[in-house]
Amino acid sequence: MLTELQDAYGRMMWDHLHGKPSAEIVERDDGYLGISAGSSLYFAELRSRHQRAVMRFVRGRVLDVGCGAGRCCLYLQKHGHQVVGIDVSPLAIKTCRRRGVKDARVLPFTQVSRALGQFDTILMMGNNFGLFGSRRRAQWLLRRLHALTSPDARIVAETNDVYQTKDPDHLRYHHLNRRRGRMSGQIRLRVRYKRYCTPWFDYLMVSPKEMKVILAGTGWRVRRFLKSASSVYVAVIEKLPRNVKVVSRA
Amino acid sequence: MLTELQDAYGRMMWDHLHGKPSAEIVERDDGYLGISAGSSLYFAELRSRHQRAVMRFVRGRVLDVGCGAGRCCLYLQKHGHQVVGIDVSPLAIKTCRRRGVKDARVLPFTQVSRALGQFDTILMMGNNFGLFGSRRRAQWLLRRLHALTSPDARIVAETNDVYQTKDPDHLRYHHLNRRRGRMSGQIRLRVRYKRYCTPWFDYLMVSPKEMKVILAGTGWRVRRFLKSASSVYVAVIEKLPRNVKVVSRA
């Protein structure tokens, strides 16, 4: 859970909600600063053909991981789903509630437990496959999610195939990551907004191939990939049939 | 003069010139990050009534201090002035030349000398009164400029009356500055763009009253203030009559 001064993107959403201009700055640990699509994206309704196609893979009771300003929660509520939205940002959750999300909680992804009940879909939109953080942490969390979900549950997760770039700054960063034993798209970043600044955290972006490698042995497998017009894509991930043994590496 | 990696705003202009989206991030030394109007402003033609009113005070041979992408140089060239544009950013100067500025040079404000010839107007638009840096440095530079200019020369300088704000982040920063013996609007900042980052530097913003205090004893005085719709204003500064003694504090 973020403190007040750490809650950079929550503050940005809160300001946006109150009609103040706001833009989110993302600082990578190589010193690269970028400006994200920011508030307008966090608040945008799900309208595109791609987004609606993705939402058709959502079923049953949903856990929206990193729910932000609640755009997916609101969409799914309207379509009759029971949704629990979680986020580490207190102001993001306050924004969700203000906008009408019925069940939004300040909770880190790693703290998800049976106390939340059983889920049929784990939703990770807005590149939130990234919240798995690293290969190792992803595999640990995938095994946890396996236990918290119904037998035919799905993970619907968006990520960015980082290899689809020619930007020399990004290619240099991928190289730096590999040299220090990290995945190319394991971006260490912090979000900044005015004087607010999150702690540094890892946000993992993977190719379809890398995603398959991460899933191996966790009890999950890719059912299909949903491509978009850009390098961003969605994976629909399902549980392996029960007769396939889940390898435990605990 | 900035090195390649330090030339954050030059790089931003260069990218803008080549049709790439670009935004300038300004980092203040209390950790506050803001996004400036950026490229679109640096490249905008001088069109507003206020800007044209200001330009009517320019006369003769002009030194454009911190000329950026050259918008003032281009305007004045078109109106028959001889203009020398200077900037510490190599890519800003390259951008100026590419856009048709006839005499643009990579030169720090503090290095201005008789080698450039005599000027009738020193122009510091885009809040560039800020390039005076601090009260002490301003007074030193004002005396230098006195010697480099014609007897009836003018300084036409834009700044921002920082006291016209209710933003708690800015008010807190002013307070911090006064506590450490600096002027309220003596902003220590660096410009960041992608992985480019300028060194920290002081950028001075003053009220009309403070400007008069700074000018006292330098051989210059305010002839008039040109207010805009915002807290930004322009001072037309002229030399004192010759019979008034310039106090030397060297």
Short mmCIF file of C-alpha atoms in Angstrom, two decimals:
data_model
loop_
_atom_site.label_atom_id
_atom_site.label_comp_id
_atom_site.label_asym_id
_atom_site.label_seq_id
_atom_site.Cartn_x
_atom_site.Cartn_y
_atom_site.Cartn_z
CA MET A 1 0.00 0.00 0.00
CA LEU A 2 1.34 3.40 -1.00
CA THR A 3 1.77 6.29 1.42
CA GLU A 4 0.35 9.68 0.50
CA LEU A 5 3.58 10.95 -1.07
CA GLN A 6 4.14 7.61 -2.85
CA ASP A 7 0.68 7.57 -4.40
CA ALA A 8 1.69 9.34 -7.60
CA TYR A 9 -0.76 7.75 -10.02
CA GLY A 10 -3.60 7.77 -7.51
CA ARG A 11 -3.05 11.49 -7.01
CA MET A 12 -3.04 12.00 -10.76
CA MET A 13 -6.38 10.15 -11.09
CA TRP A 14 -7.83 12.05 -8.16
CA ASP A 15 -6.80 15.36 -9.75
CA HIS A 16 -8.23 14.26 -13.09
CA LEU A 17 -11.50 13.32 -11.39
CA HIS A 18 -11.62 16.87 -10.03
CA GLY A 19 -11.06 18.45 -13.42
CA LYS A 20 -7.40 19.34 -12.95
CA PRO A 21 -4.98 18.77 -15.82
CA SER A 22 -2.77 15.82 -14.98
CA ALA A 23 -0.11 13.78 -16.72
CA GLU A 24 1.74 10.74 -15.51
CA ILE A 25 5.50 10.56 -15.82
CA VAL A 26 7.23 7.20 -15.86
CA GLU A 27 10.90 7.13 -14.84
CA ARG A 28 12.91 4.07 -15.82
CA ASP A 29 15.98 3.13 -13.79
CA ASP A 30 18.32 4.03 -16.66
CA GLY A 31 17.15 7.64 -16.27
CA TYR A 32 14.74 7.54 -19.22
CA LEU A 33 11.64 9.63 -18.61
CA GLY A 34 8.46 9.09 -20.53
CA ILE A 35 4.96 10.48 -20.37
CA SER A 36 2.21 7.89 -20.32
CA ALA A 37 -1.16 8.22 -21.98
CA GLY A 38 -2.15 8.92 -18.38
CA SER A 39 -5.46 9.99 -16.97
CA SER A 40 -7.44 10.09 -20.16
CA LEU A 41 -6.60 6.42 -20.69
CA TYR A 42 -7.35 5.40 -17.10
CA PHE A 43 -10.77 6.99 -17.35
CA ALA A 44 -11.62 6.04 -20.93
CA GLU A 45 -14.58 3.76 -21.49
CA LEU A 46 -13.85 0.39 -23.11
CA ARG A 47 -15.03 1.10 -26.60
CA SER A 48 -12.63 -0.28 -29.15
CA ARG A 49 -13.38 -3.48 -31.03
CA HIS A 50 -10.26 -5.06 -29.51
CA GLN A 51 -11.29 -4.19 -25.95
CA ARG A 52 -14.79 -5.54 -26.42
CA ALA A 53 -13.44 -8.70 -27.99
CA VAL A 54 -11.22 -9.16 -24.94
CA MET A 55 -14.08 -8.62 -22.51
CA ARG A 56 -16.02 -11.47 -24.14
CA PHE A 57 -13.45 -13.85 -22.63
CA VAL A 58 -14.26 -12.70 -19.11
CA ARG A 59 -16.67 -14.89 -17.19
CA GLY A 60 -18.15 -15.34 -13.74
CA ARG A 61 -16.71 -13.63 -10.68
CA VAL A 62 -13.80 -11.36 -11.55
CA LEU A 63 -10.67 -10.11 -9.78
CA ASP A 64 -9.45 -6.94 -11.51
CA VAL A 65 -5.76 -6.66 -10.60
CA GLY A 66 -4.44 -3.08 -10.58
CA CYS A 67 -7.88 -1.70 -11.27
CA GLY A 68 -6.76 1.96 -11.47
CA ALA A 69 -9.68 4.33 -11.93
CA GLY A 70 -12.01 1.35 -12.37
CA ARG A 71 -12.80 1.38 -16.06
CA CYS A 72 -12.85 -2.41 -16.40
CA CYS A 73 -14.76 -2.84 -13.12
CA LEU A 74 -17.43 -0.41 -14.28
CA TYR A 75 -17.73 -2.09 -17.67
CA LEU A 76 -18.07 -5.57 -16.18
CA GLN A 77 -20.46 -4.50 -13.43
CA LYS A 78 -22.70 -3.07 -16.12
CA HIS A 79 -22.57 -6.39 -17.92
CA GLY A 80 -23.71 -8.30 -14.85
CA HIS A 81 -20.42 -9.55 -13.45
CA GLN A 82 -19.48 -9.59 -9.80
CA VAL A 83 -16.12 -7.78 -9.69
CA VAL A 84 -13.54 -7.13 -6.99
CA GLY A 85 -11.04 -4.42 -7.93
CA ILE A 86 -7.71 -4.24 -6.14
CA ASP A 87 -4.95 -1.66 -6.30
CA VAL A 88 -2.04 -0.58 -4.07
CA SER A 89 -3.07 3.05 -4.55
CA PRO A 90 -5.48 4.40 -1.90
CA LEU A 91 -6.48 7.30 -4.14
CA ALA A 92 -7.10 4.99 -7.10
CA ILE A 93 -9.48 2.96 -4.91
CA LYS A 94 -11.13 6.14 -3.63
CA THR A 95 -11.54 7.20 -7.28
CA CYS A 96 -13.08 3.80 -8.14
CA ARG A 97 -15.60 4.09 -5.33
CA ARG A 98 -16.46 7.65 -6.24
CA ARG A 99 -17.12 6.47 -9.80
CA GLY A 100 -19.44 3.68 -8.69
CA VAL A 101 -17.26 0.56 -8.41
CA LYS A 102 -19.08 -1.56 -5.81
CA ASP A 103 -16.16 -3.58 -4.44
CA ALA A 104 -12.76 -1.87 -4.66
CA ARG A 105 -10.00 -2.54 -2.13
CA VAL A 106 -6.52 -1.28 -1.36
CA LEU A 107 -4.56 -4.51 -1.61
CA PRO A 108 -1.21 -5.51 -3.12
CA PHE A 109 -1.40 -8.30 -5.71
CA THR A 110 0.87 -10.44 -3.52
CA GLN A 111 -1.64 -10.27 -0.65
CA VAL A 112 -4.54 -11.79 -2.57
CA SER A 113 -5.95 -14.69 -0.55
CA ARG A 114 -8.95 -16.98 -0.07
CA ALA A 115 -10.46 -14.26 2.11
CA LEU A 116 -11.60 -12.60 -1.14
CA GLY A 117 -13.55 -15.72 -2.17
CA GLN A 118 -13.10 -17.74 -5.35
CA PHE A 119 -12.69 -16.15 -8.77
CA ASP A 120 -13.55 -17.33 -12.27
CA THR A 121 -11.49 -14.68 -14.05
CA ILE A 122 -8.32 -12.84 -13.10
CA LEU A 123 -8.24 -9.67 -15.20
CA MET A 124 -5.01 -7.76 -15.82
CA MET A 125 -5.68 -5.11 -18.44
CA GLY A 126 -3.67 -1.97 -19.19
CA ASN A 127 -0.43 -3.98 -19.57
CA ASN A 128 -1.02 -5.29 -16.05
CA PHE A 129 0.56 -8.66 -16.78
CA GLY A 130 3.43 -6.39 -15.77
CA LEU A 131 2.35 -6.59 -12.13
CA PHE A 132 3.76 -10.13 -12.06
CA GLY A 133 7.06 -8.23 -11.80
CA SER A 134 9.59 -10.91 -12.72
CA ARG A 135 9.67 -14.46 -14.05
CA ARG A 136 10.16 -15.88 -10.59
CA ARG A 137 7.49 -13.80 -8.93
CA ALA A 138 5.11 -14.51 -11.82
CA GLN A 139 5.50 -18.24 -11.32
CA TRP A 140 4.96 -17.93 -7.55
CA LEU A 141 1.84 -15.79 -8.07
CA LEU A 142 0.47 -18.03 -10.83
CA ARG A 143 0.57 -21.00 -8.46
CA ARG A 144 -1.20 -18.96 -5.79
CA LEU A 145 -3.85 -17.86 -8.29
CA HIS A 146 -4.31 -21.50 -9.28
CA ALA A 147 -5.49 -22.24 -5.75
CA LEU A 148 -7.77 -19.19 -5.50
CA THR A 149 -9.72 -19.80 -8.70
CA SER A 150 -12.44 -22.14 -9.90
CA PRO A 151 -11.47 -25.27 -11.91
CA ASP A 152 -12.23 -23.66 -15.27
CA ALA A 153 -10.91 -20.22 -14.38
CA ARG A 154 -9.10 -17.90 -16.77
CA ILE A 155 -6.49 -15.21 -16.57
CA VAL A 156 -7.06 -12.47 -19.14
CA ALA A 157 -3.85 -10.45 -19.18
CA GLU A 158 -2.53 -7.67 -21.36
CA THR A 159 1.15 -7.07 -22.05
CA ASN A 160 3.46 -5.49 -24.56
CA ASP A 161 5.82 -7.39 -26.84
CA VAL A 162 8.81 -5.18 -26.11
CA TYR A 163 10.84 -6.70 -28.95
CA GLN A 164 8.62 -4.90 -31.47
CA THR A 165 10.54 -1.66 -31.28
CA LYS A 166 13.38 0.03 -33.12
CA ASP A 167 13.81 2.79 -30.54
CA PRO A 168 17.54 2.81 -29.66
CA ASP A 169 16.83 3.94 -26.08
CA HIS A 170 14.55 0.95 -25.51
CA LEU A 171 16.86 -1.51 -27.25
CA ARG A 172 19.76 -0.25 -25.12
CA TYR A 173 17.65 -0.81 -22.01
CA HIS A 174 16.74 -4.37 -23.01
CA HIS A 175 20.43 -5.07 -23.50
CA LEU A 176 21.26 -3.59 -20.08
CA ASN A 177 18.59 -5.81 -18.53
CA ARG A 178 19.91 -8.98 -20.12
CA ARG A 179 23.45 -8.09 -19.05
CA ARG A 180 22.31 -7.86 -15.42
CA GLY A 181 20.42 -11.15 -15.61
CA ARG A 182 16.94 -9.74 -16.00
CA MET A 183 14.40 -10.33 -18.75
CA SER A 184 14.62 -7.74 -21.57
CA GLY A 185 11.21 -6.31 -20.72
CA GLN A 186 11.58 -6.40 -16.96
CA ILE A 187 11.26 -2.65 -16.61
CA ARG A 188 12.29 -1.15 -13.29
CA LEU A 189 10.38 2.07 -12.97
CA ARG A 190 8.69 4.52 -10.69
CA VAL A 191 5.72 6.71 -11.42
CA ARG A 192 6.06 10.43 -10.75
CA TYR A 193 3.48 13.15 -10.65
CA LYS A 194 4.21 16.62 -9.28
CA ARG A 195 6.06 15.90 -6.00
CA TYR A 196 4.53 12.43 -5.65
CA CYS A 197 6.73 9.47 -6.45
CA THR A 198 6.10 5.73 -6.09
CA PRO A 199 8.84 3.40 -4.88
CA TRP A 200 10.81 1.67 -7.65
CA PHE A 201 9.09 -1.50 -8.85
CA ASP A 202 9.51 -4.09 -11.59
CA TYR A 203 6.95 -4.18 -14.37
CA LEU A 204 7.31 -7.16 -16.69
CA MET A 205 6.60 -7.00 -20.40
CA VAL A 206 7.00 -10.19 -22.42
CA SER A 207 6.77 -11.65 -25.88
CA PRO A 208 4.19 -14.42 -26.50
CA LYS A 209 7.03 -16.94 -26.44
CA GLU A 210 8.36 -15.70 -23.11
CA MET A 211 4.88 -15.83 -21.65
CA LYS A 212 4.61 -19.51 -22.52
CA VAL A 213 7.96 -20.20 -20.84
CA ILE A 214 6.79 -18.41 -17.67
CA LEU A 215 3.51 -20.37 -17.56
CA ALA A 216 5.22 -23.75 -17.93
CA GLY A 217 4.92 -25.72 -14.72
CA THR A 218 2.48 -23.37 -13.01
CA GLY A 219 -0.73 -25.21 -13.94
CA TRP A 220 -1.69 -22.57 -16.52
CA ARG A 221 -1.35 -22.46 -20.30
CA VAL A 222 -2.14 -19.99 -23.05
CA ARG A 223 -5.47 -20.70 -24.70
CA ARG A 224 -5.14 -17.92 -27.22
CA PHE A 225 -3.53 -14.59 -27.95
CA LEU A 226 -5.63 -11.59 -28.97
CA LYS A 227 -3.52 -9.21 -31.00
CA SER A 228 -4.12 -5.49 -31.26
CA ALA A 229 -2.97 -3.00 -33.89
CA SER A 230 0.16 -2.25 -31.81
CA SER A 231 2.72 -4.37 -29.97
CA VAL A 232 0.24 -4.68 -27.08
CA TYR A 233 -1.61 -8.00 -26.94
CA VAL A 234 -3.84 -9.96 -24.61
CA ALA A 235 -3.36 -13.54 -23.50
CA VAL A 236 -6.31 -15.69 -22.50
CA ILE A 237 -4.80 -18.16 -20.06
CA GLU A 238 -6.57 -21.27 -18.82
CA LYS A 239 -5.89 -24.03 -16.32
CA LEU A 240 -4.33 -27.24 -17.53
CA PRO A 241 -6.64 -30.24 -17.48
CA ARG A 242 -6.59 -31.85 -14.03
CA ASN A 243 -4.75 -34.98 -15.09
CA VAL A 244 -1.71 -32.84 -15.96
CA LYS A 245 0.53 -32.65 -12.91
CA VAL A 246 1.46 -29.19 -11.65
CA VAL A 247 5.15 -29.17 -10.91
CA SER A 248 5.77 -27.70 -7.49
CA ARG A 249 8.96 -25.74 -7.06
CA ALA A 250 8.17 -24.50 -3.59
CA MET B 1 27.57 24.47 -23.50
CA LEU B 2 25.66 21.26 -22.98
CA THR B 3 27.03 17.82 -23.85
CA GLU B 4 24.93 15.48 -25.97
CA LEU B 5 23.31 13.74 -22.98
CA GLN B 6 22.78 17.06 -21.18
CA ASP B 7 21.03 18.66 -24.13
CA ALA B 8 17.53 17.63 -23.06
CA TYR B 9 15.56 20.54 -24.47
CA GLY B 10 17.64 20.75 -27.62
CA ARG B 11 16.95 17.07 -28.25
CA MET B 12 13.27 17.67 -27.67
CA MET B 13 13.25 20.50 -30.24
CA TRP B 14 15.25 18.44 -32.69
CA ASP B 15 12.77 15.57 -32.35
CA HIS B 16 9.85 17.96 -32.75
CA LEU B 17 11.47 19.40 -35.87
CA HIS B 18 11.57 15.86 -37.23
CA GLY B 19 7.92 15.19 -36.53
CA LYS B 20 8.40 13.07 -33.43
CA PRO B 21 6.11 13.60 -30.45
CA SER B 22 8.07 15.31 -27.70
CA ALA B 23 7.34 16.77 -24.29
CA GLU B 24 9.65 18.59 -21.93
CA ILE B 25 9.75 17.60 -18.28
CA VAL B 26 10.98 20.09 -15.70
CA GLU B 27 12.28 18.68 -12.41
CA ARG B 28 12.55 21.05 -9.47
CA ASP B 29 15.04 20.33 -6.70
CA ASP B 30 12.25 19.54 -4.21
CA GLY B 31 11.32 16.57 -6.40
CA TYR B 32 8.38 18.30 -8.09
CA LEU B 33 7.98 17.25 -11.71
CA GLY B 34 6.05 19.30 -14.20
CA ILE B 35 5.44 19.12 -17.92
CA SER B 36 6.10 22.34 -19.78
CA ALA B 37 4.11 23.61 -22.73
CA GLY B 38 7.17 22.29 -24.53
CA SER B 39 7.83 22.00 -28.21
CA SER B 40 4.61 23.44 -29.50
CA LEU B 41 5.40 26.63 -27.58
CA TYR B 42 9.03 26.78 -28.68
CA PHE B 43 7.96 26.53 -32.30
CA ALA B 44 4.83 28.67 -32.15
CA GLU B 45 4.78 31.85 -34.19
CA LEU B 46 4.43 35.09 -32.25
CA ARG B 47 0.79 35.80 -32.86
CA SER B 48 -0.93 37.00 -29.73
CA ARG B 49 -1.72 40.65 -29.19
CA HIS B 50 0.51 40.65 -26.11
CA GLN B 51 3.49 39.19 -27.99
CA ARG B 52 3.14 41.67 -30.83
CA ALA B 53 2.82 44.53 -28.37
CA VAL B 54 6.05 43.38 -26.74
CA MET B 55 7.89 43.16 -30.04
CA ARG B 56 7.10 46.80 -30.77
CA PHE B 57 9.55 47.70 -28.00
CA VAL B 58 12.40 45.94 -29.74
CA ARG B 59 14.68 48.15 -31.77
CA GLY B 60 17.93 48.06 -33.69
CA ARG B 61 20.39 45.21 -33.38
CA VAL B 62 19.11 42.46 -31.11
CA LEU B 63 20.69 39.83 -28.87
CA ASP B 64 18.12 37.05 -28.27
CA VAL B 65 19.25 35.34 -25.05
CA GLY B 66 18.20 31.67 -24.80
CA CYS B 67 16.79 31.74 -28.30
CA GLY B 68 15.53 28.14 -28.23
CA ALA B 69 14.04 27.07 -31.56
CA GLY B 70 14.36 30.64 -32.83
CA ARG B 71 10.82 31.89 -32.88
CA CYS B 72 11.75 35.44 -31.80
CA CYS B 73 14.78 35.52 -34.10
CA LEU B 74 12.65 34.53 -37.07
CA TYR B 75 9.98 37.09 -36.24
CA LEU B 76 12.48 39.91 -35.86
CA GLN B 77 14.50 38.95 -38.94
CA LYS B 78 11.27 39.13 -40.93
CA HIS B 79 10.68 42.60 -39.53
CA GLY B 80 14.08 43.84 -40.65
CA HIS B 81 16.13 43.51 -37.47
CA GLN B 82 19.65 42.20 -37.28
CA VAL B 83 19.49 39.45 -34.65
CA VAL B 84 22.05 37.28 -32.92
CA GLY B 85 20.51 34.28 -31.14
CA ILE B 86 22.47 32.52 -28.41
CA ASP B 87 21.73 29.35 -26.48
CA VAL B 88 23.74 26.80 -24.48
CA SER B 89 22.02 24.01 -26.37
CA PRO B 90 23.85 22.82 -29.51
CA LEU B 91 20.70 21.16 -30.86
CA ALA B 92 18.61 24.28 -30.23
CA ILE B 93 21.10 26.27 -32.32
CA LYS B 94 21.12 23.57 -34.99
CA THR B 95 17.31 23.78 -34.99
CA CYS B 96 17.46 27.58 -35.32
CA ARG B 97 19.79 27.37 -38.30
CA ARG B 98 17.68 24.69 -39.96
CA ARG B 99 14.66 26.96 -39.57
CA GLY B 100 16.40 29.92 -41.17
CA VAL B 101 17.89 31.93 -38.32
CA LYS B 102 20.85 33.72 -39.92
CA ASP B 103 23.08 34.20 -36.86
CA ALA B 104 22.62 31.62 -34.10
CA ARG B 105 25.47 30.63 -31.80
CA VAL B 106 26.11 28.14 -29.02
CA LEU B 107 27.10 30.48 -26.21
CA PRO B 108 26.31 30.74 -22.49
CA PHE B 109 24.77 34.04 -21.39
CA THR B 110 27.73 34.63 -19.08
CA GLN B 111 30.16 34.46 -22.03
CA VAL B 112 28.58 37.31 -23.97
CA SER B 113 31.28 39.83 -24.89
CA ARG B 114 32.18 42.72 -27.14
CA ALA B 115 33.21 40.14 -29.74
CA LEU B 116 29.52 39.95 -30.68
CA GLY B 117 29.37 43.68 -31.42
CA GLN B 118 27.09 46.26 -29.85
CA PHE B 119 23.39 45.66 -29.27
CA ASP B 120 20.40 47.99 -29.06
CA THR B 121 18.06 45.42 -27.53
CA ILE B 122 18.65 42.45 -25.24
CA LEU B 123 15.68 40.16 -25.65
CA MET B 124 14.77 37.55 -23.02
CA MET B 125 11.37 36.11 -23.90
CA GLY B 126 9.80 32.84 -22.74
CA ASN B 127 10.43 33.71 -19.07
CA ASN B 128 14.10 34.09 -19.92
CA PHE B 129 14.66 36.82 -17.37
CA GLY B 130 15.13 33.55 -15.47
CA LEU B 131 18.52 33.09 -17.13
CA PHE B 132 19.87 35.80 -14.82
CA GLY B 133 19.81 32.94 -12.29
CA SER B 134 20.04 34.80 -9.00
CA ARG B 135 19.98 38.35 -7.67
CA ARG B 136 23.75 38.49 -7.46
CA ARG B 137 24.36 37.01 -10.87
CA ALA B 138 21.66 39.25 -12.37
CA GLN B 139 23.39 42.35 -11.06
CA TRP B 140 26.77 41.20 -12.37
CA LEU B 141 25.29 40.42 -15.80
CA LEU B 142 23.29 43.65 -15.94
CA ARG B 143 26.50 45.64 -15.46
CA ARG B 144 28.19 43.61 -18.21
CA LEU B 145 25.24 44.19 -20.53
CA HIS B 146 25.43 47.91 -19.78
CA ALA B 147 28.89 47.95 -21.35
CA LEU B 148 27.91 45.87 -24.39
CA THR B 149 24.93 47.96 -25.45
CA SER B 150 24.30 51.30 -27.14
CA PRO B 151 23.51 54.36 -24.98
CA ASP B 152 19.75 54.12 -25.49
CA ALA B 153 19.62 50.32 -25.38
CA ARG B 154 16.78 48.30 -23.86
CA ILE B 155 16.34 44.97 -22.21
CA VAL B 156 12.99 43.40 -23.01
CA ALA B 157 12.58 40.54 -20.55
CA GLU B 158 9.74 38.22 -19.66
CA THR B 159 9.26 36.69 -16.25
CA ASN B 160 6.58 35.23 -14.02
CA ASP B 161 5.27 36.82 -10.84
CA VAL B 162 5.52 33.64 -8.78
CA TYR B 163 3.53 35.14 -5.91
CA GLN B 164 0.38 34.97 -8.02
CA THR B 165 -0.34 31.34 -7.15
CA LYS B 166 -2.36 29.43 -4.60
CA ASP B 167 -0.81 26.07 -5.47
CA PRO B 168 0.36 24.59 -2.13
CA ASP B 169 3.29 22.79 -3.81
CA HIS B 170 4.61 26.08 -5.22
CA LEU B 171 3.97 28.04 -2.01
CA ARG B 172 5.84 25.35 -0.05
CA TYR B 173 8.75 25.65 -2.46
CA HIS B 174 8.89 29.45 -2.13
CA HIS B 175 9.00 29.02 1.63
CA LEU B 176 11.79 26.44 1.35
CA ASN B 177 13.75 28.87 -0.85
CA ARG B 178 13.42 31.77 1.60
CA ARG B 179 14.46 29.51 4.47
CA ARG B 180 17.68 28.65 2.65
CA GLY B 181 18.42 32.29 1.84
CA ARG B 182 17.25 32.26 -1.76
CA MET B 183 14.63 34.39 -3.48
CA SER B 184 11.17 32.78 -3.46
CA GLY B 185 11.18 32.36 -7.22
CA GLN B 186 14.78 31.25 -7.57
CA ILE B 187 13.85 27.88 -9.00
CA ARG B 188 16.58 25.26 -9.09
CA LEU B 189 15.66 22.88 -11.84
CA ARG B 190 16.84 20.58 -14.55
CA VAL B 191 15.15 19.77 -17.82
CA ARG B 192 14.61 16.13 -18.67
CA TYR B 193 13.59 14.48 -21.89
CA LYS B 194 13.79 10.74 -22.44
CA ARG B 195 17.28 9.85 -21.14
CA TYR B 196 18.62 13.38 -21.64
CA CYS B 197 19.03 15.55 -18.59
CA THR B 198 20.52 19.03 -18.20
CA PRO B 199 22.68 19.90 -15.18
CA TRP B 200 20.83 21.61 -12.31
CA PHE B 201 20.58 25.35 -12.81
CA ASP B 202 18.89 28.34 -11.18
CA TYR B 203 16.07 30.03 -13.04
CA LEU B 204 14.89 33.25 -11.45
CA MET B 205 11.28 34.40 -11.45
CA VAL B 206 10.46 37.69 -9.80
CA SER B 207 7.66 40.08 -8.94
CA PRO B 208 7.75 43.58 -10.48
CA LYS B 209 8.88 44.94 -7.11
CA GLU B 210 11.73 42.43 -6.85
CA MET B 211 12.83 43.27 -10.36
CA LYS B 212 13.19 46.94 -9.41
CA VAL B 213 15.31 45.99 -6.39
CA ILE B 214 17.58 43.88 -8.59
CA LEU B 215 18.01 46.68 -11.14
CA ALA B 216 18.94 49.27 -8.54
CA GLY B 217 22.58 50.25 -8.86
CA THR B 218 23.17 48.44 -12.16
CA GLY B 219 22.62 51.39 -14.48
CA TRP B 220 19.24 50.05 -15.63
CA ARG B 221 15.67 50.89 -14.63
CA VAL B 222 12.20 49.69 -15.55
CA ARG B 223 10.58 51.89 -18.15
CA ARG B 224 7.31 49.99 -18.15
CA PHE B 225 5.69 46.66 -17.42
CA LEU B 226 3.57 44.92 -20.05
CA LYS B 227 1.09 42.65 -18.33
CA SER B 228 -0.44 39.56 -19.89
CA ALA B 229 -3.61 37.68 -19.00
CA SER B 230 -1.61 35.40 -16.67
CA SER B 231 1.07 35.97 -14.01
CA VAL B 232 3.64 36.23 -16.80
CA TYR B 233 4.68 39.78 -17.65
CA VAL B 234 7.32 41.62 -19.64
CA ALA B 235 9.56 44.40 -18.40
CA VAL B 236 10.93 47.00 -20.78
CA ILE B 237 14.17 48.06 -19.13
CA GLU B 238 16.18 51.11 -20.15
CA LYS B 239 19.49 52.68 -19.22
CA LEU B 240 19.56 55.41 -16.62
CA PRO B 241 20.39 58.87 -17.95
CA ARG B 242 24.14 59.31 -18.13
CA ASN B 243 24.35 61.83 -15.32
CA VAL B 244 23.12 59.18 -12.88
CA LYS B 245 26.12 57.41 -11.42
CA VAL B 246 26.28 53.63 -11.75
CA VAL B 247 27.29 52.20 -8.40
CA SER B 248 30.09 49.71 -8.86
CA ARG B 249 30.08 46.83 -6.43
CA ALA B 250 32.84 44.92 -8.13
#
